[in-house]
CSV table of C-alpha atoms in Angstrom, one decimal:
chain,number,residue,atom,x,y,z
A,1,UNK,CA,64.8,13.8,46.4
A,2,UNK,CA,68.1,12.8,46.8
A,3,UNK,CA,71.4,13.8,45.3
A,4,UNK,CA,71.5,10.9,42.1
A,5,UNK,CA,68.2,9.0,43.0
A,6,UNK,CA,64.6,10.3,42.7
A,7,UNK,CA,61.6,8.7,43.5
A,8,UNK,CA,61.9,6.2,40.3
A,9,UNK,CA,65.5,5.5,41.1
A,10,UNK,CA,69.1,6.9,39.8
A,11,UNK,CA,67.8,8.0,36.0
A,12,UNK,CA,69.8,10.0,33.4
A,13,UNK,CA,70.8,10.0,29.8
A,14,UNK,CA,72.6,7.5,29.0
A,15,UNK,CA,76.3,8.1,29.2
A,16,UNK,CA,75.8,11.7,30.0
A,17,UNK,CA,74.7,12.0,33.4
A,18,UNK,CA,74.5,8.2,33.9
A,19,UNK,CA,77.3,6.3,32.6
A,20,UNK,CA,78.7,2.5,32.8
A,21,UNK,CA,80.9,3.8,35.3
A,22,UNK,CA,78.1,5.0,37.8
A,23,UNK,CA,76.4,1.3,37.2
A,24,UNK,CA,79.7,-0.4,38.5
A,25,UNK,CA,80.4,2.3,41.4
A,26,UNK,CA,76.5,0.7,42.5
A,27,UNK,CA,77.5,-2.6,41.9
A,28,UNK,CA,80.3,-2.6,44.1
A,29,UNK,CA,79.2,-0.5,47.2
A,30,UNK,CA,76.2,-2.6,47.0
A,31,UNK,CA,78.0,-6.5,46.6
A,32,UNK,CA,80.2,-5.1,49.3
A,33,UNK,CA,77.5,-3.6,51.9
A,34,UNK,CA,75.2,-6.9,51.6
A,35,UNK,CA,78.2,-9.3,52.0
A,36,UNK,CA,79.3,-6.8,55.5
A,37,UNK,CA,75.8,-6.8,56.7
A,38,UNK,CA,75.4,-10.5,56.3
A,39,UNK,CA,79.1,-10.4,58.1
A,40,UNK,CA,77.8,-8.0,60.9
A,41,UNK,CA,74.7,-10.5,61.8
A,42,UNK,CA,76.7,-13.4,62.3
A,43,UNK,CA,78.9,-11.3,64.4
A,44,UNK,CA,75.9,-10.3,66.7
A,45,UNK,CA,74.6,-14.2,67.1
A,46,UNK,CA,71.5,-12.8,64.6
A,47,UNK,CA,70.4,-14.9,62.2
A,48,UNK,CA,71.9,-14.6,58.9
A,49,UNK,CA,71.7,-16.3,55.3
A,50,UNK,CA,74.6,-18.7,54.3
A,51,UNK,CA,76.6,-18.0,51.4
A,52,UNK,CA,77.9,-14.9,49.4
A,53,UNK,CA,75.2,-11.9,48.8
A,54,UNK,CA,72.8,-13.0,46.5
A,55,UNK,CA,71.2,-9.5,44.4
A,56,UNK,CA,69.0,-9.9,41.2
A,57,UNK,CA,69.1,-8.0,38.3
A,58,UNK,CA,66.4,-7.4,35.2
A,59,UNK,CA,66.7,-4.8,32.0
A,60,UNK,CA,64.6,-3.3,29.8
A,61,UNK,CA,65.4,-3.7,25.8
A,62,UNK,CA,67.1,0.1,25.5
A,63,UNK,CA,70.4,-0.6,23.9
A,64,UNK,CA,72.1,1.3,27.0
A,65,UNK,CA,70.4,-1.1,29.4
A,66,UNK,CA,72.9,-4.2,28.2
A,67,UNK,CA,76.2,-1.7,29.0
A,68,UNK,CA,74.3,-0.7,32.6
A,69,UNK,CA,73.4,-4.8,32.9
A,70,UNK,CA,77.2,-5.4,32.3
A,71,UNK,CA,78.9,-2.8,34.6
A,72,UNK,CA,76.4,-3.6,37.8
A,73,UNK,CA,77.2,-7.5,37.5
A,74,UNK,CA,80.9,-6.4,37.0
A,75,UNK,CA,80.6,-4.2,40.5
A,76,UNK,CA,79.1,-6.9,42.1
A,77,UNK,CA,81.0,-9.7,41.3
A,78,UNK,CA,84.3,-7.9,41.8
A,79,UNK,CA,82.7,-7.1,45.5
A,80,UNK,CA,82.4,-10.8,46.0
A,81,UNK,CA,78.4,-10.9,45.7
A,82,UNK,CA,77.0,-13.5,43.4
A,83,UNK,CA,74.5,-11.4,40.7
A,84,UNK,CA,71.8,-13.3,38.8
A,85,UNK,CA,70.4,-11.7,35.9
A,86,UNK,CA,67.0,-12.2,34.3
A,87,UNK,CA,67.5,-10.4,31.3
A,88,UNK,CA,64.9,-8.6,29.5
A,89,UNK,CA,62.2,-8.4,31.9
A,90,UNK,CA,59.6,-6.1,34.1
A,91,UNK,CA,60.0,-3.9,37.0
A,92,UNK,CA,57.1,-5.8,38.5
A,93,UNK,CA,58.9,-9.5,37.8
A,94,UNK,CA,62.4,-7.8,39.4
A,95,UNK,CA,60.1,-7.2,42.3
A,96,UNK,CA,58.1,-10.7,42.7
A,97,UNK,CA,61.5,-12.6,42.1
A,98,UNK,CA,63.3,-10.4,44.7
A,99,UNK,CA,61.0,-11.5,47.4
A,100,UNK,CA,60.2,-15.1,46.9
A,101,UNK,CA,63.5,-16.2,45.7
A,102,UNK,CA,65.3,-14.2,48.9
A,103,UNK,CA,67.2,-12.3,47.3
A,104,UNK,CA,69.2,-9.7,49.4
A,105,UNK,CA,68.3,-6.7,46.5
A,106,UNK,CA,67.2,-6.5,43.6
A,107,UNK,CA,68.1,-4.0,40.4
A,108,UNK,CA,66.0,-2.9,37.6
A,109,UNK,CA,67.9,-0.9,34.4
A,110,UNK,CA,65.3,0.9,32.8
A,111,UNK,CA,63.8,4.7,32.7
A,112,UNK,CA,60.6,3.6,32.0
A,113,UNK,CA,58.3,5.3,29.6
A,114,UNK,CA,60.6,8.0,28.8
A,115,UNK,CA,62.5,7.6,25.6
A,116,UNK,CA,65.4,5.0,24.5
A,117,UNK,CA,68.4,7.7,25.3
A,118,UNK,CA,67.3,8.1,28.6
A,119,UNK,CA,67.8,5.3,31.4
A,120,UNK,CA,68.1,4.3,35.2
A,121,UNK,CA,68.6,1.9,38.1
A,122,UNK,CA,65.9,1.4,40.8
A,123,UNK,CA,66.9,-0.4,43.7
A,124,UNK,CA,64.5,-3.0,44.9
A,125,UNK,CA,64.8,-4.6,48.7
A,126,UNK,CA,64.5,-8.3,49.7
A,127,UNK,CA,60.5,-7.9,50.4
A,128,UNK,CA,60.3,-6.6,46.8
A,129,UNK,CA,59.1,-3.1,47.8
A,130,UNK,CA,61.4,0.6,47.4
A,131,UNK,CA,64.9,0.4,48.5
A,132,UNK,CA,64.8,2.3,51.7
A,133,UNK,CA,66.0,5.9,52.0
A,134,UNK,CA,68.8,4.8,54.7
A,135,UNK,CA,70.4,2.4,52.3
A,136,UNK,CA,70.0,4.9,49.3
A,137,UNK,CA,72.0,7.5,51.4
A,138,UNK,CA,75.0,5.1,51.6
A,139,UNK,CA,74.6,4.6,47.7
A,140,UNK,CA,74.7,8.0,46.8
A,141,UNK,CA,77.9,8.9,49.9
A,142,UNK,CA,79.9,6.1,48.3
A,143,UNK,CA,79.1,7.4,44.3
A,144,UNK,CA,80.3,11.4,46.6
A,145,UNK,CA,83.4,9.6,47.8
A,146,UNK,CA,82.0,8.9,51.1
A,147,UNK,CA,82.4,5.3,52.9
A,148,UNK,CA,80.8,4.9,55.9
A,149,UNK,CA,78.3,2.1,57.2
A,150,UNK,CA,78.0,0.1,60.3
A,151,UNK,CA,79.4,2.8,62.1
A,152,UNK,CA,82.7,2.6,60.9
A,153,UNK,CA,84.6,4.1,58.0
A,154,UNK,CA,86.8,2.8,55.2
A,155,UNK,CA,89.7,4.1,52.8
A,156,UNK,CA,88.5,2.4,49.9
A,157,UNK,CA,86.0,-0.9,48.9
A,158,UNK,CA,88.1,-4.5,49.2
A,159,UNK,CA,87.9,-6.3,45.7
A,160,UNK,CA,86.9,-10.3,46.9
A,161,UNK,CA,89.9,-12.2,46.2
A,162,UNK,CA,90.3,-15.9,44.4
A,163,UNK,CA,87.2,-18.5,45.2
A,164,UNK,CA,85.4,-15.5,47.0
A,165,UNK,CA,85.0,-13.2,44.0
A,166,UNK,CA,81.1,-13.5,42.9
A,167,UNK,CA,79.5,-16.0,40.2
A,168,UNK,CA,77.2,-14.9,37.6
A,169,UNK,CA,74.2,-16.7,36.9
A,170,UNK,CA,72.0,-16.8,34.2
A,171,UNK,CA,68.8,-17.1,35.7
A,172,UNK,CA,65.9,-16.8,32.8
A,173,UNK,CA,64.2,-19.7,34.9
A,174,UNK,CA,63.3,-16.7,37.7
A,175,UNK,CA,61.5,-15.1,34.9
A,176,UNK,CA,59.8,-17.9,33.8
A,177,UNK,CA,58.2,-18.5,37.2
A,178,UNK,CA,57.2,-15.4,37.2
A,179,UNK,CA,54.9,-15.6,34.1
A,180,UNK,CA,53.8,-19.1,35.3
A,181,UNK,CA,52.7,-17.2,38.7
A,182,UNK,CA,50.9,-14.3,36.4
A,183,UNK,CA,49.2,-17.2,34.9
A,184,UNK,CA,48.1,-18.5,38.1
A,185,UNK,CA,46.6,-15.9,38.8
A,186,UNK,CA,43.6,-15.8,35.9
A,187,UNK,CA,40.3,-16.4,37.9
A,188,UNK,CA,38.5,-18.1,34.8
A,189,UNK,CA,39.6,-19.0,30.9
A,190,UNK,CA,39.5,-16.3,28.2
A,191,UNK,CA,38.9,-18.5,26.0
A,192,UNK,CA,37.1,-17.2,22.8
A,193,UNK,CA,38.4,-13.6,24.0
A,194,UNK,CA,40.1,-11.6,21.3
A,195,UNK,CA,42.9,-9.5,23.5
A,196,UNK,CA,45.0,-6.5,21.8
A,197,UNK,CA,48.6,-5.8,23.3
A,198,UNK,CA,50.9,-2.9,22.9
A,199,UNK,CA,53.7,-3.9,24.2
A,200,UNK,CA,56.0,-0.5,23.7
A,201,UNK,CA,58.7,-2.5,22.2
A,202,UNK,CA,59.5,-3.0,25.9
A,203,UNK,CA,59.9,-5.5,28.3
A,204,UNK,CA,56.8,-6.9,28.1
A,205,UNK,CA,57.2,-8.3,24.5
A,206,UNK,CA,57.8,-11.6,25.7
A,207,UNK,CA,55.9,-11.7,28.7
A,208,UNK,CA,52.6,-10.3,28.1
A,209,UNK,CA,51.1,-12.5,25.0
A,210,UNK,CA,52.7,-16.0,26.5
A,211,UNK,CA,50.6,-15.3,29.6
A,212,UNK,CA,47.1,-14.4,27.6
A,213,UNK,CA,47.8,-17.0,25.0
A,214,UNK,CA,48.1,-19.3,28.3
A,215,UNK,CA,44.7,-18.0,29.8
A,216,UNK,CA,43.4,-19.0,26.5
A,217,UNK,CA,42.6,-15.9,24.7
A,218,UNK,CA,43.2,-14.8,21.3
A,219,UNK,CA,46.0,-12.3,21.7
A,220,UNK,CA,46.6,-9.6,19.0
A,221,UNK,CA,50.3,-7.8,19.5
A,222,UNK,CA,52.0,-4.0,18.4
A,223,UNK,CA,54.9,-3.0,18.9
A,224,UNK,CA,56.5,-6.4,19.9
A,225,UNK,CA,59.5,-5.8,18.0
A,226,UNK,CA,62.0,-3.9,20.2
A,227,UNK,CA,65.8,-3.0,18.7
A,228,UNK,CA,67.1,-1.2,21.6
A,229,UNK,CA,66.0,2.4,19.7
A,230,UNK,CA,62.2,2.1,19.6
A,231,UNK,CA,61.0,1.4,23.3
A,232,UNK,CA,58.1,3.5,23.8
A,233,UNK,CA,58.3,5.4,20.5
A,234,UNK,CA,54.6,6.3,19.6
A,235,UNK,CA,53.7,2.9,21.3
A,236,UNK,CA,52.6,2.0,24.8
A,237,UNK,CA,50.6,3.6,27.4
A,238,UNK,CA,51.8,6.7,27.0
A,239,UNK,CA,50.6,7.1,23.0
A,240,UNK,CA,47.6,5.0,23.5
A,241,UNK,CA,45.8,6.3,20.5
A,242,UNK,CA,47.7,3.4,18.1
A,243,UNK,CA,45.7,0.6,20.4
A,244,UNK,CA,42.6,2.3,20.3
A,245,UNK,CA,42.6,2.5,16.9
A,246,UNK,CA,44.0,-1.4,16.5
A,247,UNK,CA,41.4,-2.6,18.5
A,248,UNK,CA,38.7,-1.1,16.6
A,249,UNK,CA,39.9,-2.2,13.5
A,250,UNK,CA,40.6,-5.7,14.7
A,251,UNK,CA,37.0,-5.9,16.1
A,252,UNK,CA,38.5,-7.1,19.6
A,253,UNK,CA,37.1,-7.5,23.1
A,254,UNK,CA,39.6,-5.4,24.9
A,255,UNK,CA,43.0,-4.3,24.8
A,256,UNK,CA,45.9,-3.8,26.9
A,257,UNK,CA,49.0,-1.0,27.1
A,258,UNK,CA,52.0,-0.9,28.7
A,259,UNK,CA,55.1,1.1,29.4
A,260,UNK,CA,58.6,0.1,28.5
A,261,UNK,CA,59.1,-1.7,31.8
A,262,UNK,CA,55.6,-2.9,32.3
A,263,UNK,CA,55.0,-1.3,35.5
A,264,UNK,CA,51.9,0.8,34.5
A,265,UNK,CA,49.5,-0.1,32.3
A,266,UNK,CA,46.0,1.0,30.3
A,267,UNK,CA,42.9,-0.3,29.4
A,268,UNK,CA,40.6,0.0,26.2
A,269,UNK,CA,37.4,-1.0,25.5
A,270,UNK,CA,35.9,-2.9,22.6
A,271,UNK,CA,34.6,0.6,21.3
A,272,UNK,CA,38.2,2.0,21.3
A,273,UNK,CA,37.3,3.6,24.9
A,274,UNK,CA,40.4,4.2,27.4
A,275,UNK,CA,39.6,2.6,30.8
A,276,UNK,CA,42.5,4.1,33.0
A,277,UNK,CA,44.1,3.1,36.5
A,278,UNK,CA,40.9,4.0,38.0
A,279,UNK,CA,38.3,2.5,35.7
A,280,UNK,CA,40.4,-0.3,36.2
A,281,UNK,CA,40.6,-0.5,40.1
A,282,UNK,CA,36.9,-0.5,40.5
A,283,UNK,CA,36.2,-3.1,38.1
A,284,UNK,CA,38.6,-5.1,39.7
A,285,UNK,CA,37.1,-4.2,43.2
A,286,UNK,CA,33.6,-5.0,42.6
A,287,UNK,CA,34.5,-8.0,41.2
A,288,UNK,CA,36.3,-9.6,43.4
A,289,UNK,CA,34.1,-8.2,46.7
A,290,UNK,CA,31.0,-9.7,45.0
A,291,UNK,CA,32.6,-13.2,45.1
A,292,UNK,CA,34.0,-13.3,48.1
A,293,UNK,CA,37.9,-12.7,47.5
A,294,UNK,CA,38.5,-9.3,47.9
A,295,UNK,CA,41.2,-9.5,51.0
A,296,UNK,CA,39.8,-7.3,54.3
A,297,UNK,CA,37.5,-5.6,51.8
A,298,UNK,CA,39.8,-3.1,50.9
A,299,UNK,CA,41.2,-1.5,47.6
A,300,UNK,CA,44.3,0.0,47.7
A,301,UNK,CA,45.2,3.3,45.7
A,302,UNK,CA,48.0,6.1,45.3
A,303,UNK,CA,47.1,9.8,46.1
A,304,UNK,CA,46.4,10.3,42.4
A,305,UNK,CA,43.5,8.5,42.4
A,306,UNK,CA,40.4,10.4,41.5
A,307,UNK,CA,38.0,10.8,44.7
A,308,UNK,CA,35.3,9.7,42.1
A,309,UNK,CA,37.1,6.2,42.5
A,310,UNK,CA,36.5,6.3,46.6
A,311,UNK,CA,32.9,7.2,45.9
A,312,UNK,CA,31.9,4.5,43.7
A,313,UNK,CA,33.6,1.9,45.7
């Protein structure tokens, strides 16, 4: 763990132990370092990618996550990176965009399923996995005090000056091709499917029922109503007792929870029956090896995967 970010990023009560003025601090150490780095490889003859530092940004719908959005584009900008927000999105989008767009980072504001006070930054690289622990350390020196990278030291951060200081750019089209890829992805129609979706009043509310609408199923939604107070409050995967009992009463096929930044997610059954990570994983599995598109025949898992899972498979 290290000194401000844990394994799900820099996360804190808003304006208590995270505040606006920890967002910009990250902003601008990491505008700066990408924009020396890019500097440094042109130096060496490696090659390098035209152009200012390019870094990515999405937000959950806490109110906090607008002020956080605000000060990390301000940082950035003033460090001469250009910073292109998504806006409301998920963790998982932040990722995919990050990657295929090549980006040089990406940032995600939220805290997850914890509740609306609380909030965070998790720092994505340009392959869309975990910032690495090496760049984290110069994050965390810089918030101490401490500037030192590329083997030198510095007094204090240059602010970019005139035509070099960063644009912002409104990029809601990086989320839309991400729920266009999502939708891709659907092996067969569901049409004639009635699907149940509690979206936690996160940031799946407008991504979750315009991609099953799309696949062709009949999409039910709760908790699609965020106002920056209520993400995750008695909603989502972590209270998944409300969708159990919506889908019963609907008489749907299946229904489907999320967390306030849609990185996790749960399952129920027609009967009201949760179907968790691991249900879901070897449904998935067997499907897929019994036609032929399961990748190298292998299903990957975290270490908190029940061994019942590897003994099925």
């Amino acid at each position: 763990m290290g000194r401000y970010f844990g394994t799900d990023g820099f996360r804190g009560e808003a304006n208590i132990n995270l505040t606006a003025d920890h967002a910009y601090q990250v902003g601008r150490f990491l505008g700066w370092y990408y924009n020396e780095k890019r500097a440094h490889a042109a130096e060496e003859g490696r090659p390098v990618k035209e152009g200012p530092a390019r870094i990515v940004i999405g937000k959950d719908t806490r109110r906090s996550s607008y002020m956080f959005e605000y000060s990390l584009v301000a940082g950035l900008v003033a460090s001469g990176a250009d910073a292109y927000m998504l806006h409301v999105t998920t963790t998982p989008s932040v990722a995919y965009i990050a990657r295929v767009d090549d980006f040089d980072c990406g940032i995600m504001i939220s805290a997850s399923h914890n509740p609306y006070y609380d909030n965070g930054i998790k720092l994505i690289n340009d392959q869309g996995e975990k910032m690495d622990e090496e760049t984290i350390n110069l994050v965390e020196d810089y918030l101490d005090g401490k500037l030192e990278a590329f083997g030198q030291k510095w007094e204090t951060l240059p602010f970019a000056q005139k035509d070099k200081i960063g644009c912002t750019v409104d990029y809601v089209s990086g989320r839309n091709r991400y729920i266009g890829y999502l939708i891709s992805l659907g092996m067969y129609s569901f049409r004639g499917m009635k699907v149940g979706l509690d979206c936690a009043n996160g940031s799946s509310w407008n991504i979750a029922k315009a991609v099953f609408d799309a696949l062709g199923a009949d999409t039910y939604v709760i908790n699609a109503e965020p106002n920056g107070l209520n993400i995750n409050l008695d909603a989502g995967s972590t209270h998944i007792e409300g969708l159990q009992k919506f889908v019963v009463e609907k008489g749907l096929d299946v229904g489907f929870a999320y967390d306030g930044d849609a990185d996790r997610c749960l399952c129920v059954d027609e009967k009201g029956n949760v179907v968790n990570g691991d249900h879901i994983l070897y449904i998935y599995g067997r499907y897929m090896k019994e036609r032929g598109k399961l990748v190298t025949n292998t299903v990957v898992t975290t270490i908190m995967s029940n061994f019942g899972l590897y003994k099925a498979l």
